[in-house]
PDB file of C-alpha atoms and ligand atoms in Angstrom:
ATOM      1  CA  UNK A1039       7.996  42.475  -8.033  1.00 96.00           C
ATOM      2  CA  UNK A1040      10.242  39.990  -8.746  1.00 96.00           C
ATOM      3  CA  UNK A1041      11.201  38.155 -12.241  1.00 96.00           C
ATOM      4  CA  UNK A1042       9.073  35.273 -11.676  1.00 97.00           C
ATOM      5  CA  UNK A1043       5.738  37.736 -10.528  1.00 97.00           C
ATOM      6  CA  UNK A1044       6.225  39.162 -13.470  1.00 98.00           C
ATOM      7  CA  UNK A1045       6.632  36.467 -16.283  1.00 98.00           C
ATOM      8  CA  UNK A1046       3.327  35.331 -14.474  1.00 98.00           C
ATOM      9  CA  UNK A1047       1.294  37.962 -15.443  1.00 98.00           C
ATOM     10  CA  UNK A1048       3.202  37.690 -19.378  1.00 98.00           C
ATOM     11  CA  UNK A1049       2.129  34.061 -19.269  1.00 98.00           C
ATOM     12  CA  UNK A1050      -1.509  35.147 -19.269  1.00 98.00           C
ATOM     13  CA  UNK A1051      -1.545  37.297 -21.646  1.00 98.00           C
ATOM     14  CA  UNK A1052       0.606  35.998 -24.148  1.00 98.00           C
ATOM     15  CA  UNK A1053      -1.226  32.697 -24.654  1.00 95.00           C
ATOM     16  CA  UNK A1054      -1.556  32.843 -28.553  1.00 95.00           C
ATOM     17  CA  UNK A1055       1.429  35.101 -29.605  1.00 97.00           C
ATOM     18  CA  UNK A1056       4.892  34.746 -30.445  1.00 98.00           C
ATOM     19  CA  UNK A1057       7.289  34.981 -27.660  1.00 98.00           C
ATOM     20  CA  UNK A1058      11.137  35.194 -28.265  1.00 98.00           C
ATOM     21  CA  UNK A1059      12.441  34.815 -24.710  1.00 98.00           C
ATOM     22  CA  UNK A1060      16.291  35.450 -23.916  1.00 96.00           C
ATOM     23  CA  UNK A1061      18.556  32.924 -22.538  1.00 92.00           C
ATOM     24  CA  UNK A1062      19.154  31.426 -18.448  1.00 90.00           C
ATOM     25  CA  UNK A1063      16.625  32.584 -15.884  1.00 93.00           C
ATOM     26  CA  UNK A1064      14.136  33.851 -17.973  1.00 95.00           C
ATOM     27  CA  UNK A1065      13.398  31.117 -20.248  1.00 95.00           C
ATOM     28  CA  UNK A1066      14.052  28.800 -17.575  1.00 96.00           C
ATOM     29  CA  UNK A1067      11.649  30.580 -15.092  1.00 96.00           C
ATOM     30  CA  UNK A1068       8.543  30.792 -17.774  1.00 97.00           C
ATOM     31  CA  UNK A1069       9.125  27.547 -18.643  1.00 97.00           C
ATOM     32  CA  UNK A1070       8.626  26.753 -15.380  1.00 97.00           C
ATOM     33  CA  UNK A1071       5.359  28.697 -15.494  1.00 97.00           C
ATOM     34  CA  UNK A1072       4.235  27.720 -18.619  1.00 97.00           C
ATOM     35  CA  UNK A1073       5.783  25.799 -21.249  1.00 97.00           C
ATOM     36  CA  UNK A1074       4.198  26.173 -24.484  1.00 97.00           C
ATOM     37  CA  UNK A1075       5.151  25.822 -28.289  1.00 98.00           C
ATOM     38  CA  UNK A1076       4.233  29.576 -28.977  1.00 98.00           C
ATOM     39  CA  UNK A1077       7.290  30.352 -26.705  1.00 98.00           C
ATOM     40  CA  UNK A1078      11.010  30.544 -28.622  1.00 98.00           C
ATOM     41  CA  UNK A1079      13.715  29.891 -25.442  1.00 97.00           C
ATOM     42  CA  UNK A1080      17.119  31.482 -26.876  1.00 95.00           C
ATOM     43  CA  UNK A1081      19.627  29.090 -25.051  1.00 91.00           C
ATOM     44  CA  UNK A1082      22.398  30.551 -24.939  1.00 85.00           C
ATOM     45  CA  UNK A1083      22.199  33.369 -27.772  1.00 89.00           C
ATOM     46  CA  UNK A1084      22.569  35.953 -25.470  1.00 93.00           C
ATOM     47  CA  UNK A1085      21.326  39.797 -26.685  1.00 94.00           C
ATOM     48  CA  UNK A1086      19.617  38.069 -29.193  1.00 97.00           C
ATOM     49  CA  UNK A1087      15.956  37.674 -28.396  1.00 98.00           C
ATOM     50  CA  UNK A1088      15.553  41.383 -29.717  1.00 98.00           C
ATOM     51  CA  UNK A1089      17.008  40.803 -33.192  1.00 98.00           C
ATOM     52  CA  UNK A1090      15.294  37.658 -33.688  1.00 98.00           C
ATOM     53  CA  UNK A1091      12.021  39.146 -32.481  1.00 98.00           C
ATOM     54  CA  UNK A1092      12.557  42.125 -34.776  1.00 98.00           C
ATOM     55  CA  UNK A1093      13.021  39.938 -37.666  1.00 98.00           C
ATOM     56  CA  UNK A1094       9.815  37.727 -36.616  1.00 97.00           C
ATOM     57  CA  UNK A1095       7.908  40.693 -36.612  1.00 98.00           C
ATOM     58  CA  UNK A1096       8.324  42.081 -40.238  1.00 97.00           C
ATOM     59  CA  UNK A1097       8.133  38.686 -41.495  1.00 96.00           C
ATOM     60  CA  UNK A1098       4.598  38.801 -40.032  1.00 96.00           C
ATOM     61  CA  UNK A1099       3.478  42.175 -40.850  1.00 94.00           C
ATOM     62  CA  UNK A1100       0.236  40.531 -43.027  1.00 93.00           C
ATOM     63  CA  UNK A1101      -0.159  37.348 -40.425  1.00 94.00           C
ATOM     64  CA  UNK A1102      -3.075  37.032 -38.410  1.00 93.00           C
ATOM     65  CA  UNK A1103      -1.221  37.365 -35.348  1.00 95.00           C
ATOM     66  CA  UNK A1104      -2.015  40.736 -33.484  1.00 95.00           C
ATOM     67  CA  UNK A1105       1.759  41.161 -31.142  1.00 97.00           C
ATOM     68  CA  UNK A1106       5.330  39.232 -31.666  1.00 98.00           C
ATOM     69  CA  UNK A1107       6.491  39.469 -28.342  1.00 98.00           C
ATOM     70  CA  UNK A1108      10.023  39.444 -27.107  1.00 98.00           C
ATOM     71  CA  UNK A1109      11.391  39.061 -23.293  1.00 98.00           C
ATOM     72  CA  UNK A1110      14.564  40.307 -22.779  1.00 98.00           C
ATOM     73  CA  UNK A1111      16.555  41.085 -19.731  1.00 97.00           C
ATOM     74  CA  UNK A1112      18.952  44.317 -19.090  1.00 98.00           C
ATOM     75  CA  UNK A1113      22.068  42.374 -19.109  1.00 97.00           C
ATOM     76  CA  UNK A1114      20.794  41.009 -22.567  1.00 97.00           C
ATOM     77  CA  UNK A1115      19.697  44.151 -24.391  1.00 98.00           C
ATOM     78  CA  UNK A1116      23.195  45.715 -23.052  1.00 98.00           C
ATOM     79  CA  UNK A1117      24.928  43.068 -25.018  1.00 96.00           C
ATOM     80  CA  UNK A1118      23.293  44.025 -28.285  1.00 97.00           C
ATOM     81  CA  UNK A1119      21.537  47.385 -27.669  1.00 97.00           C
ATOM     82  CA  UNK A1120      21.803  47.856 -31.750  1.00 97.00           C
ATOM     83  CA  UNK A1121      18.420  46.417 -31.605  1.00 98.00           C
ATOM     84  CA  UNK A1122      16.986  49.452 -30.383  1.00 98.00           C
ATOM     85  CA  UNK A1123      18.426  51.628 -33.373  1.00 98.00           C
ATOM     86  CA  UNK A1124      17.778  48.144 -35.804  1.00 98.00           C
ATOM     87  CA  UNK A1125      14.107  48.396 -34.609  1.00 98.00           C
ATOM     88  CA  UNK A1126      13.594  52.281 -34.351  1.00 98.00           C
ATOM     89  CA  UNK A1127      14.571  52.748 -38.170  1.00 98.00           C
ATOM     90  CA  UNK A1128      12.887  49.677 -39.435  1.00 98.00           C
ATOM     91  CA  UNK A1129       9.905  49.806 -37.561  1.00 98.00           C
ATOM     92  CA  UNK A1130       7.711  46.244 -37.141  1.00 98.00           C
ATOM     93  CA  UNK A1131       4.599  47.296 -36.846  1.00 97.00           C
ATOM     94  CA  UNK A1132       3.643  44.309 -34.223  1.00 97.00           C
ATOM     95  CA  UNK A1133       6.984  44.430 -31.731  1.00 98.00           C
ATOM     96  CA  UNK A1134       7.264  44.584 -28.267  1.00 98.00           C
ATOM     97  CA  UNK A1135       9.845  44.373 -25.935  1.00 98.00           C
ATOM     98  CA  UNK A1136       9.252  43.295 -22.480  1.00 98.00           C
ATOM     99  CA  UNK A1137      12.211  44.223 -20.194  1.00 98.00           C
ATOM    100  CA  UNK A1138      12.818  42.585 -17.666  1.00 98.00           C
ATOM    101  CA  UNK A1139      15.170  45.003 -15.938  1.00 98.00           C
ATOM    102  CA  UNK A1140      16.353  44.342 -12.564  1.00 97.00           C
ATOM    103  CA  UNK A1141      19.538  46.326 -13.332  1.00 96.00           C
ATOM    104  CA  UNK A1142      21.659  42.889 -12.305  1.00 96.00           C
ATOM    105  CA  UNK A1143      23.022  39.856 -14.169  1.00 94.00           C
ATOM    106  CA  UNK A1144      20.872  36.906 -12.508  1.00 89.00           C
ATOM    107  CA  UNK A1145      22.884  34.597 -13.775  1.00 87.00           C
ATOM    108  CA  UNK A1146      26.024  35.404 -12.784  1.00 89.00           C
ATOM    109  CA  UNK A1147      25.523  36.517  -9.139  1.00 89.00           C
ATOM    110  CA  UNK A1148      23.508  39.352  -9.327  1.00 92.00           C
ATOM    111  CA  UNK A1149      26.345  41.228 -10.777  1.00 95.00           C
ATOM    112  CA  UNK A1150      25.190  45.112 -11.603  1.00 97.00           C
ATOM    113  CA  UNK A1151      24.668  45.857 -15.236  1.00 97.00           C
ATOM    114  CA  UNK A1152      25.174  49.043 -16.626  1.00 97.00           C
ATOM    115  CA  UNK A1153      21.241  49.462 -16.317  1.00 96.00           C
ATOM    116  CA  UNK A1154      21.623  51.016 -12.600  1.00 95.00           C
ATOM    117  CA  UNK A1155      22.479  54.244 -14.420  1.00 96.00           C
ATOM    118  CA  UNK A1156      21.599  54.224 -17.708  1.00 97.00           C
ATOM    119  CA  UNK A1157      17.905  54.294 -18.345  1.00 98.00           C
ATOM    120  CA  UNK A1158      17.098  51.617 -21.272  1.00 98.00           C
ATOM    121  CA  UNK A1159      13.183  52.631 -22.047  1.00 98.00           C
ATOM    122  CA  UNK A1160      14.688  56.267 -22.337  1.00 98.00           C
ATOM    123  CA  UNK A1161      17.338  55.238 -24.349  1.00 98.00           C
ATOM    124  CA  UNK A1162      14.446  53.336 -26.680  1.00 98.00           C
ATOM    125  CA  UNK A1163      12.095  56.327 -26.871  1.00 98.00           C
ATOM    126  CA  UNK A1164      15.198  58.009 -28.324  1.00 98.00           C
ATOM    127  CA  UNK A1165      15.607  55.796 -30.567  1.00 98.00           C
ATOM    128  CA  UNK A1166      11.404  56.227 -31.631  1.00 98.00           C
ATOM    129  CA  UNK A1167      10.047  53.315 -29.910  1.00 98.00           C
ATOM    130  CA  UNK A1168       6.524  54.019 -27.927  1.00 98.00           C
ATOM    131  CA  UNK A1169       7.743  53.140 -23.877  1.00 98.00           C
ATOM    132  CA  UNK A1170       5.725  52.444 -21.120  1.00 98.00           C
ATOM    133  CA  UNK A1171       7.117  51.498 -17.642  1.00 98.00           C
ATOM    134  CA  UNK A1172       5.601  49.214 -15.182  1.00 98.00           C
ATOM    135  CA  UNK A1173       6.811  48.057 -11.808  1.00 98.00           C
ATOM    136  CA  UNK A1174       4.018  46.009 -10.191  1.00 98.00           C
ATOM    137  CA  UNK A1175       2.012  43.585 -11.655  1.00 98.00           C
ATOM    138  CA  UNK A1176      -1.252  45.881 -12.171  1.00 98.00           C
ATOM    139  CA  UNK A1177       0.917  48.425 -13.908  1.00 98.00           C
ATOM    140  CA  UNK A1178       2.369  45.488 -16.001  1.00 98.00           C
ATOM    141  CA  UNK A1179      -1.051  44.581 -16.987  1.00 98.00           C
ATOM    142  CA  UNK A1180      -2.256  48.359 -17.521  1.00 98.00           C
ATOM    143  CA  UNK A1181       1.096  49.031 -19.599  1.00 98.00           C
ATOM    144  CA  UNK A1182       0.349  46.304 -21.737  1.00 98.00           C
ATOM    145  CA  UNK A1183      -3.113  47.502 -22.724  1.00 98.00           C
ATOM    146  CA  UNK A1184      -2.240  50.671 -23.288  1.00 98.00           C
ATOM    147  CA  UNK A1185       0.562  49.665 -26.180  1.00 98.00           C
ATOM    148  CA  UNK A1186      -1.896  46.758 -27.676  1.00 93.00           C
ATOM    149  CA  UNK A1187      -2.323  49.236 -30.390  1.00 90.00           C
ATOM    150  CA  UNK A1188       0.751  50.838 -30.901  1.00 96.00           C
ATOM    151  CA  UNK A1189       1.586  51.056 -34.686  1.00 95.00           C
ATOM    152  CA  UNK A1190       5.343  50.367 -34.422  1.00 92.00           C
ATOM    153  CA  UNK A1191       8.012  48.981 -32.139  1.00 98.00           C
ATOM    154  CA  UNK A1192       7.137  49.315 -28.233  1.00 98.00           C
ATOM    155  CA  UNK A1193       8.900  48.295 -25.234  1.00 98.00           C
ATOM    156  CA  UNK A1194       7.597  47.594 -22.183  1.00 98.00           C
ATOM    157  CA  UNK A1195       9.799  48.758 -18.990  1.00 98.00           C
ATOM    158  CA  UNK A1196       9.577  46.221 -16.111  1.00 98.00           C
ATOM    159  CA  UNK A1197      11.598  47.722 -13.184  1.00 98.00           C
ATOM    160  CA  UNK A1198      12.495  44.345 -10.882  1.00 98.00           C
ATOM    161  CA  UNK A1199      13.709  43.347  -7.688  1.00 96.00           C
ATOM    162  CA  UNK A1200      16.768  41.343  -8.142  1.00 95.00           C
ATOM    163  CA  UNK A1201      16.666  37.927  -7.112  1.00 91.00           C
ATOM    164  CA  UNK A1202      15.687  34.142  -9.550  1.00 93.00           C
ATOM    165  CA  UNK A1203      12.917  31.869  -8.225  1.00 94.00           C
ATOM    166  CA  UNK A1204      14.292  28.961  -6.417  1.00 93.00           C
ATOM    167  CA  UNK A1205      13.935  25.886  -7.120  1.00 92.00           C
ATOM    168  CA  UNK A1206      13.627  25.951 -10.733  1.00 94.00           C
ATOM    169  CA  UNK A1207      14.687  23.348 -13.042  1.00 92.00           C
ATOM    170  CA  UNK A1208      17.113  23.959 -15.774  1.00 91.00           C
ATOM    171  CA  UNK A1209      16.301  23.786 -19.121  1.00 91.00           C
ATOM    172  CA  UNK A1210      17.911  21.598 -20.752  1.00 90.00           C
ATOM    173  CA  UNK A1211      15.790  20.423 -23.948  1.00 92.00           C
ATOM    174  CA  UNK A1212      17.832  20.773 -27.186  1.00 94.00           C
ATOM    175  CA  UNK A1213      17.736  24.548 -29.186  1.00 94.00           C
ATOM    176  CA  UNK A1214      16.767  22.012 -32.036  1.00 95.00           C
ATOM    177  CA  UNK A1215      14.123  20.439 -30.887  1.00 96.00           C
ATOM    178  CA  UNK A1216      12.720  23.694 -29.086  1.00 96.00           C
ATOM    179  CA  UNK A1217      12.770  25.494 -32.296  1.00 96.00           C
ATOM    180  CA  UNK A1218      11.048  23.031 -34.374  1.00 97.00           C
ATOM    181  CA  UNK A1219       8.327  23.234 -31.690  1.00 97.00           C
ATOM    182  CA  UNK A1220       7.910  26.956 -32.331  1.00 97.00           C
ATOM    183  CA  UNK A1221       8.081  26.618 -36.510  1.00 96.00           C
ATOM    184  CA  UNK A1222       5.336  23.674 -36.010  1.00 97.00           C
ATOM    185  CA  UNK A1223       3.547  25.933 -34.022  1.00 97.00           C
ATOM    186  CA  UNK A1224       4.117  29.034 -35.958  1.00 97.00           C
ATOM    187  CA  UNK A1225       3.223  27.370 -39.392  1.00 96.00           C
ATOM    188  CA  UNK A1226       0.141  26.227 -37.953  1.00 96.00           C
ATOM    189  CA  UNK A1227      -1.382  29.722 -36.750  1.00 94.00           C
ATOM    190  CA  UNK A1228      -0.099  31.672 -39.322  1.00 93.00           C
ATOM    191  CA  UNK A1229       0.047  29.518 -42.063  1.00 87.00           C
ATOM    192  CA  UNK A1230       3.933  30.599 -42.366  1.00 80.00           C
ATOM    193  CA  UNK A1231       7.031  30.218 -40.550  1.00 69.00           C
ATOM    194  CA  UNK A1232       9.533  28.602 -42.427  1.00 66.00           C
TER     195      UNK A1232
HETATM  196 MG1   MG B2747      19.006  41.449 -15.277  1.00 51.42          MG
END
């Protein structure tokens, strides 16, 4: 399973949720898929989409939203892995993490990440979140049913082939304008968001 296989099967199930997506090919790739205002693009905030996501999801402990999803890549979380620890101690009750782990940098010529040896989901269950790995689209779909409860900060383990789609446009709408969307869209389903 590849990248875009897998932000596929997210697309369907995370049509009324949050979603904090990390920077370059991911964003641009479910955009591609599926642009909608539920869906936060961090352009170029690298290792961010965690923290933000973390902070999204205490803020809406009480809101009538049921998940705050974030999609990160390897390359991502190993540029601010204190999210793991952040998340572990604080413990948002609606997080997960989908990782998108393909143990490469996709943007920068499928460099290898330090994700080829060290295991991230293992390194996230130490740190008390509730893992599940998945590395086909079924298991992605099981995995995510089985943490739909969890009480607590969960991450998802996507094992990928390397390799972006082709063909993709890049996205190039302003941070501004792409966060407003999300706030609009957050104030409206939650009644808060700003
Ligand atoms: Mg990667």
């Amino acid at each position: 399973m590849k990248r875009l296989d897998a932000l596929t099967v997210l697309a369907e199930l995370t049509h009324d949720v949050p979603v904090v997506v990390t920077c370059a090919a991911s964003s641009r790739e479910l955009a591609a898929i599926a642009d909608r205002p539920n869906h936060l693009y961090l352009l170029d905030s690298m290792g961010l989409a965690g923290s933000v996501a973390t902070g999204l999801a205490l803020h809406l402990d009480d809101a009538p939203v049921p998940r705050v999803v974030t999609i990160e890549g390897d390359g991502s979380l190993l540029m601010n892995p204190n999210v793991l620890g952040t998340a572990g101690y604080l413990r948002p009750r609606k997080l997960l993490m989908v990782l998108l782990d393909n143990a490469v940098y996709g943007a920068t010529a499928n460099l290898p990440t330090h994700a080829g040896r060290l295991d991230l989901g293992r390194m996230a269950a130490a740190a008390g979140w509730t893992t599940r790995v998945a590395a086909t689209a079924d298991e992605l779909r099981t995995a995510w049913t089985e943490l739909e409860d969890v009480d607590g900060p969960a991450l998802l383990h996507v094992r990928l082939e390397p390799g972006n789609a082709v063909d993709v446009p890049k996205l190039l709408e302003d941070p501004v304008i792409l966060g407003r969307r999300f706030q609009d869209w957050l104030l409206a389903r939650t009644g808060t968001g700003r």
